[in-house]
Every structure is written in structure tokens, then in C-alpha cells.
Amino acid sequence: MEIPPKQPTAKGPAEWFTGDVWIDNIARGDEPSRVRVGAVRFTPGARTAWHSHAVGQTLYVTDGKGLVQSRGGQIVEIRPGDVVHTPADEEHWHGAAPGHFMAHLSITEAVPPGDERPEADWGDHVTDDEYGGN
């Protein structure tokens, strides 16, 4: 058994997020595992930029009220206990609903050896109009 020292919580980079977002890395699997798990906390109205994951992403909502949307789809409200799976290469965003905090676990995988794609491909920020469903 190993209990590694806790790393400091990191502020989410402005290139990836609108608003204040905080990230705790929980797991980065050692080969052959490629699992990545992070606890992500969003302040009210904070959200990711449009992005996709080379091997997909699963979110497990742990607290608050949030929103998710795939490119071209409807905005969907998410709450604690909800599980959201986004397939590989599907562009999407997620974040806190207006006036609410939201936290989730983000579960992804690194790309297989020899695959040159980035684990996450970050795009444009979600505009206020997009966030508002306009």
C-alpha cells in the first residue's frame, strides 16, 4: 500500500477555463495503466473551454449543480451522482450552473503508446451566449 503525499490544489489554467476552477490530481496510472483521475471544482458560472479527449472522458458529479453540452447538442443539467460519458474525440464543455458551485471527478486515459494525439484537445472558450443556451 502507498499513501503518497497530497499535492497542492492547482488553479485551472485560463487557456482551458472561464472563471475560477480548482484541480486536485488524484491518480495517474503507472504503465500499463493509463488512467487519469482528477477532482475538479467550479465556482458559479465557471466552465471549461470546448474540448475533446482522444480516449473519451467520464465525469462523476460529486457536489452542486452543473451543465454539460456536446457540440451541436442541448445543454443538460447535472447533479450529484450523475455520470456523464463523452466518447473519444467528441467536442464538449462542462461547468457550474449559474449561481451554483459544482464539483466532479474527471476520469480519462492517456493515449496508447505510439499515438501522437494529445490526451485533451482544447479549443475556443465557451461564450456567455453559448453558456446561456443562445
PDB file of C-alpha atoms in Angstrom:
ATOM      1  CA  MET A   1       0.000   0.000   0.000  1.00  0.00           C
ATOM      2  CA  GLU A   2       1.146   3.511  -0.741  1.00  0.00           C
ATOM      3  CA  ILE A   3      -0.231   6.797   0.566  1.00  0.00           C
ATOM      4  CA  PRO A   4       1.629   9.454  -1.422  1.00  0.00           C
ATOM      5  CA  PRO A   5       1.872  12.990  -0.064  1.00  0.00           C
ATOM      6  CA  LYS A   6      -1.006  15.203  -1.198  1.00  0.00           C
ATOM      7  CA  GLN A   7      -0.026  17.638  -3.895  1.00  0.00           C
ATOM      8  CA  PRO A   8      -1.253  21.237  -3.665  1.00  0.00           C
ATOM      9  CA  THR A   9      -4.556  22.098  -5.334  1.00  0.00           C
ATOM     10  CA  ALA A  10      -3.863  23.813  -8.662  1.00  0.00           C
ATOM     11  CA  LYS A  11      -5.814  26.656 -10.245  1.00  0.00           C
ATOM     12  CA  GLY A  12      -7.150  25.629 -13.650  1.00  0.00           C
ATOM     13  CA  PRO A  13      -5.301  27.442 -16.450  1.00  0.00           C
ATOM     14  CA  ALA A  14      -7.071  30.378 -18.106  1.00  0.00           C
ATOM     15  CA  GLU A  15      -6.451  28.768 -21.519  1.00  0.00           C
ATOM     16  CA  TRP A  16      -8.757  25.879 -20.533  1.00  0.00           C
ATOM     17  CA  PHE A  17     -11.354  27.550 -18.301  1.00  0.00           C
ATOM     18  CA  THR A  18     -13.605  30.575 -17.933  1.00  0.00           C
ATOM     19  CA  GLY A  19     -13.934  31.568 -14.262  1.00  0.00           C
ATOM     20  CA  ASP A  20     -12.258  30.049 -11.230  1.00  0.00           C
ATOM     21  CA  VAL A  21     -11.651  26.311 -11.355  1.00  0.00           C
ATOM     22  CA  TRP A  22      -9.506  24.255  -8.976  1.00  0.00           C
ATOM     23  CA  ILE A  23      -7.989  20.838  -9.704  1.00  0.00           C
ATOM     24  CA  ASP A  24      -6.644  18.072  -7.481  1.00  0.00           C
ATOM     25  CA  ASN A  25      -4.881  15.281  -9.351  1.00  0.00           C
ATOM     26  CA  ILE A  26      -5.879  12.006  -7.724  1.00  0.00           C
ATOM     27  CA  ALA A  27      -4.371   9.311  -9.959  1.00  0.00           C
ATOM     28  CA  ARG A  28      -2.021   8.959 -12.901  1.00  0.00           C
ATOM     29  CA  GLY A  29      -1.752   5.247 -13.552  1.00  0.00           C
ATOM     30  CA  ASP A  30       1.636   3.630 -13.949  1.00  0.00           C
ATOM     31  CA  GLU A  31       2.047   1.585 -17.150  1.00  0.00           C
ATOM     32  CA  PRO A  32       0.323  -0.475 -18.264  1.00  0.00           C
ATOM     33  CA  SER A  33      -2.485   1.580 -16.679  1.00  0.00           C
ATOM     34  CA  ARG A  34      -3.199   4.858 -18.458  1.00  0.00           C
ATOM     35  CA  VAL A  35      -5.963   6.089 -16.120  1.00  0.00           C
ATOM     36  CA  ARG A  36      -6.128   9.756 -15.097  1.00  0.00           C
ATOM     37  CA  VAL A  37      -8.440  10.904 -12.298  1.00  0.00           C
ATOM     38  CA  GLY A  38      -8.866  14.464 -11.095  1.00  0.00           C
ATOM     39  CA  ALA A  39     -11.227  16.220  -8.691  1.00  0.00           C
ATOM     40  CA  VAL A  40     -12.355  19.459 -10.336  1.00  0.00           C
ATOM     41  CA  ARG A  41     -14.216  22.240  -8.521  1.00  0.00           C
ATOM     42  CA  PHE A  42     -16.002  25.016 -10.419  1.00  0.00           C
ATOM     43  CA  THR A  43     -17.184  28.309  -8.929  1.00  0.00           C
ATOM     44  CA  PRO A  44     -20.627  29.562 -10.051  1.00  0.00           C
ATOM     45  CA  GLY A  45     -20.642  30.132 -13.807  1.00  0.00           C
ATOM     46  CA  ALA A  46     -17.130  28.710 -14.312  1.00  0.00           C
ATOM     47  CA  ARG A  47     -16.721  26.262 -17.180  1.00  0.00           C
ATOM     48  CA  THR A  48     -14.273  24.518 -19.459  1.00  0.00           C
ATOM     49  CA  ALA A  49     -13.456  25.666 -22.954  1.00  0.00           C
ATOM     50  CA  TRP A  50     -14.680  23.489 -25.810  1.00  0.00           C
ATOM     51  CA  HIS A  51     -12.510  20.395 -25.812  1.00  0.00           C
ATOM     52  CA  SER A  52     -12.316  16.708 -26.670  1.00  0.00           C
ATOM     53  CA  HIS A  53     -10.425  13.716 -25.305  1.00  0.00           C
ATOM     54  CA  ALA A  54      -8.561  11.264 -27.517  1.00  0.00           C
ATOM     55  CA  VAL A  55      -9.799   8.275 -25.495  1.00  0.00           C
ATOM     56  CA  GLY A  56     -13.025   9.786 -24.114  1.00  0.00           C
ATOM     57  CA  GLN A  57     -13.953  11.099 -20.668  1.00  0.00           C
ATOM     58  CA  THR A  58     -16.225  10.096 -17.816  1.00  0.00           C
ATOM     59  CA  LEU A  59     -17.413  12.621 -15.236  1.00  0.00           C
ATOM     60  CA  TYR A  60     -18.874  11.697 -11.855  1.00  0.00           C
ATOM     61  CA  VAL A  61     -20.622  14.677 -10.253  1.00  0.00           C
ATOM     62  CA  THR A  62     -19.919  14.865  -6.517  1.00  0.00           C
ATOM     63  CA  ASP A  63     -21.439  18.198  -5.486  1.00  0.00           C
ATOM     64  CA  GLY A  64     -23.543  21.117  -6.667  1.00  0.00           C
ATOM     65  CA  LYS A  65     -25.315  21.760  -9.930  1.00  0.00           C
ATOM     66  CA  GLY A  66     -23.646  21.824 -13.321  1.00  0.00           C
ATOM     67  CA  LEU A  67     -24.151  21.943 -17.050  1.00  0.00           C
ATOM     68  CA  VAL A  68     -22.738  19.866 -19.915  1.00  0.00           C
ATOM     69  CA  GLN A  69     -23.084  20.156 -23.665  1.00  0.00           C
ATOM     70  CA  SER A  70     -21.719  18.335 -26.695  1.00  0.00           C
ATOM     71  CA  ARG A  71     -21.124  20.419 -29.815  1.00  0.00           C
ATOM     72  CA  GLY A  72     -24.479  20.761 -31.593  1.00  0.00           C
ATOM     73  CA  GLY A  73     -26.422  19.219 -28.703  1.00  0.00           C
ATOM     74  CA  GLN A  74     -28.622  20.547 -25.932  1.00  0.00           C
ATOM     75  CA  ILE A  75     -27.298  21.882 -22.613  1.00  0.00           C
ATOM     76  CA  VAL A  76     -28.031  19.286 -19.921  1.00  0.00           C
ATOM     77  CA  GLU A  77     -28.180  19.913 -16.157  1.00  0.00           C
ATOM     78  CA  ILE A  78     -26.118  17.566 -13.978  1.00  0.00           C
ATOM     79  CA  ARG A  79     -26.301  16.921 -10.215  1.00  0.00           C
ATOM     80  CA  PRO A  80     -24.512  14.790  -7.606  1.00  0.00           C
ATOM     81  CA  GLY A  81     -24.458  11.115  -8.521  1.00  0.00           C
ATOM     82  CA  ASP A  82     -24.800  11.766 -12.252  1.00  0.00           C
ATOM     83  CA  VAL A  83     -22.328  10.002 -14.545  1.00  0.00           C
ATOM     84  CA  VAL A  84     -21.575  11.622 -17.905  1.00  0.00           C
ATOM     85  CA  HIS A  85     -19.606   9.765 -20.582  1.00  0.00           C
ATOM     86  CA  THR A  86     -18.258  11.621 -23.595  1.00  0.00           C
ATOM     87  CA  PRO A  87     -16.905   9.368 -26.368  1.00  0.00           C
ATOM     88  CA  ALA A  88     -13.450   9.797 -27.871  1.00  0.00           C
ATOM     89  CA  ASP A  89     -12.971  12.959 -29.932  1.00  0.00           C
ATOM     90  CA  GLU A  90     -16.446  14.390 -29.148  1.00  0.00           C
ATOM     91  CA  GLU A  91     -16.182  18.144 -28.609  1.00  0.00           C
ATOM     92  CA  HIS A  92     -17.948  19.291 -25.420  1.00  0.00           C
ATOM     93  CA  TRP A  93     -17.812  21.546 -22.379  1.00  0.00           C
ATOM     94  CA  HIS A  94     -18.890  21.269 -18.737  1.00  0.00           C
ATOM     95  CA  GLY A  95     -19.046  23.540 -15.726  1.00  0.00           C
ATOM     96  CA  ALA A  96     -21.062  25.000 -12.890  1.00  0.00           C
ATOM     97  CA  ALA A  97     -24.596  26.276 -13.398  1.00  0.00           C
ATOM     98  CA  PRO A  98     -25.242  29.992 -12.822  1.00  0.00           C
ATOM     99  CA  GLY A  99     -25.366  30.724  -9.090  1.00  0.00           C
ATOM    100  CA  HIS A 100     -24.097  27.256  -8.106  1.00  0.00           C
ATOM    101  CA  PHE A 101     -20.810  25.583  -7.333  1.00  0.00           C
ATOM    102  CA  MET A 102     -20.174  22.186  -8.968  1.00  0.00           C
ATOM    103  CA  ALA A 103     -17.558  19.508  -8.402  1.00  0.00           C
ATOM    104  CA  HIS A 104     -16.857  16.337 -10.336  1.00  0.00           C
ATOM    105  CA  LEU A 105     -14.319  13.599 -10.760  1.00  0.00           C
ATOM    106  CA  SER A 106     -12.835  13.563 -14.251  1.00  0.00           C
ATOM    107  CA  ILE A 107     -11.742  10.114 -15.433  1.00  0.00           C
ATOM    108  CA  THR A 108      -9.719   9.870 -18.634  1.00  0.00           C
ATOM    109  CA  GLU A 109      -6.937   7.776 -20.135  1.00  0.00           C
ATOM    110  CA  ALA A 110      -3.632   8.661 -21.715  1.00  0.00           C
ATOM    111  CA  VAL A 111      -3.328   7.794 -25.388  1.00  0.00           C
ATOM    112  CA  PRO A 112      -1.810   4.375 -26.184  1.00  0.00           C
ATOM    113  CA  PRO A 113       1.942   4.210 -26.833  1.00  0.00           C
ATOM    114  CA  GLY A 114       2.760   5.415 -30.338  1.00  0.00           C
ATOM    115  CA  ASP A 115      -0.406   7.546 -30.585  1.00  0.00           C
ATOM    116  CA  GLU A 116       0.706  11.127 -31.181  1.00  0.00           C
ATOM    117  CA  ARG A 117      -2.652  12.774 -30.330  1.00  0.00           C
ATOM    118  CA  PRO A 118      -2.873  14.919 -27.194  1.00  0.00           C
ATOM    119  CA  GLU A 119      -4.905  13.454 -24.302  1.00  0.00           C
ATOM    120  CA  ALA A 120      -7.125  16.549 -24.485  1.00  0.00           C
ATOM    121  CA  ASP A 121      -7.515  18.898 -27.432  1.00  0.00           C
ATOM    122  CA  TRP A 122      -8.530  22.355 -26.157  1.00  0.00           C
ATOM    123  CA  GLY A 123     -10.480  24.779 -28.345  1.00  0.00           C
ATOM    124  CA  ASP A 124     -12.217  28.137 -28.016  1.00  0.00           C
ATOM    125  CA  HIS A 125     -13.714  29.368 -24.779  1.00  0.00           C
ATOM    126  CA  VAL A 126     -17.468  28.853 -24.371  1.00  0.00           C
ATOM    127  CA  THR A 127     -19.026  32.275 -24.886  1.00  0.00           C
ATOM    128  CA  ASP A 128     -21.568  33.746 -22.488  1.00  0.00           C
ATOM    129  CA  ASP A 129     -24.215  33.280 -25.219  1.00  0.00           C
ATOM    130  CA  GLU A 130     -23.320  29.604 -25.657  1.00  0.00           C
ATOM    131  CA  TYR A 131     -23.303  29.110 -21.888  1.00  0.00           C
ATOM    132  CA  GLY A 132     -26.718  30.740 -21.675  1.00  0.00           C
ATOM    133  CA  GLY A 133     -28.129  28.466 -24.379  1.00  0.00           C
ATOM    134  CA  ASN A 134     -28.390  31.181 -27.050  1.00  0.00           C
TER     135      ASN A 134
END
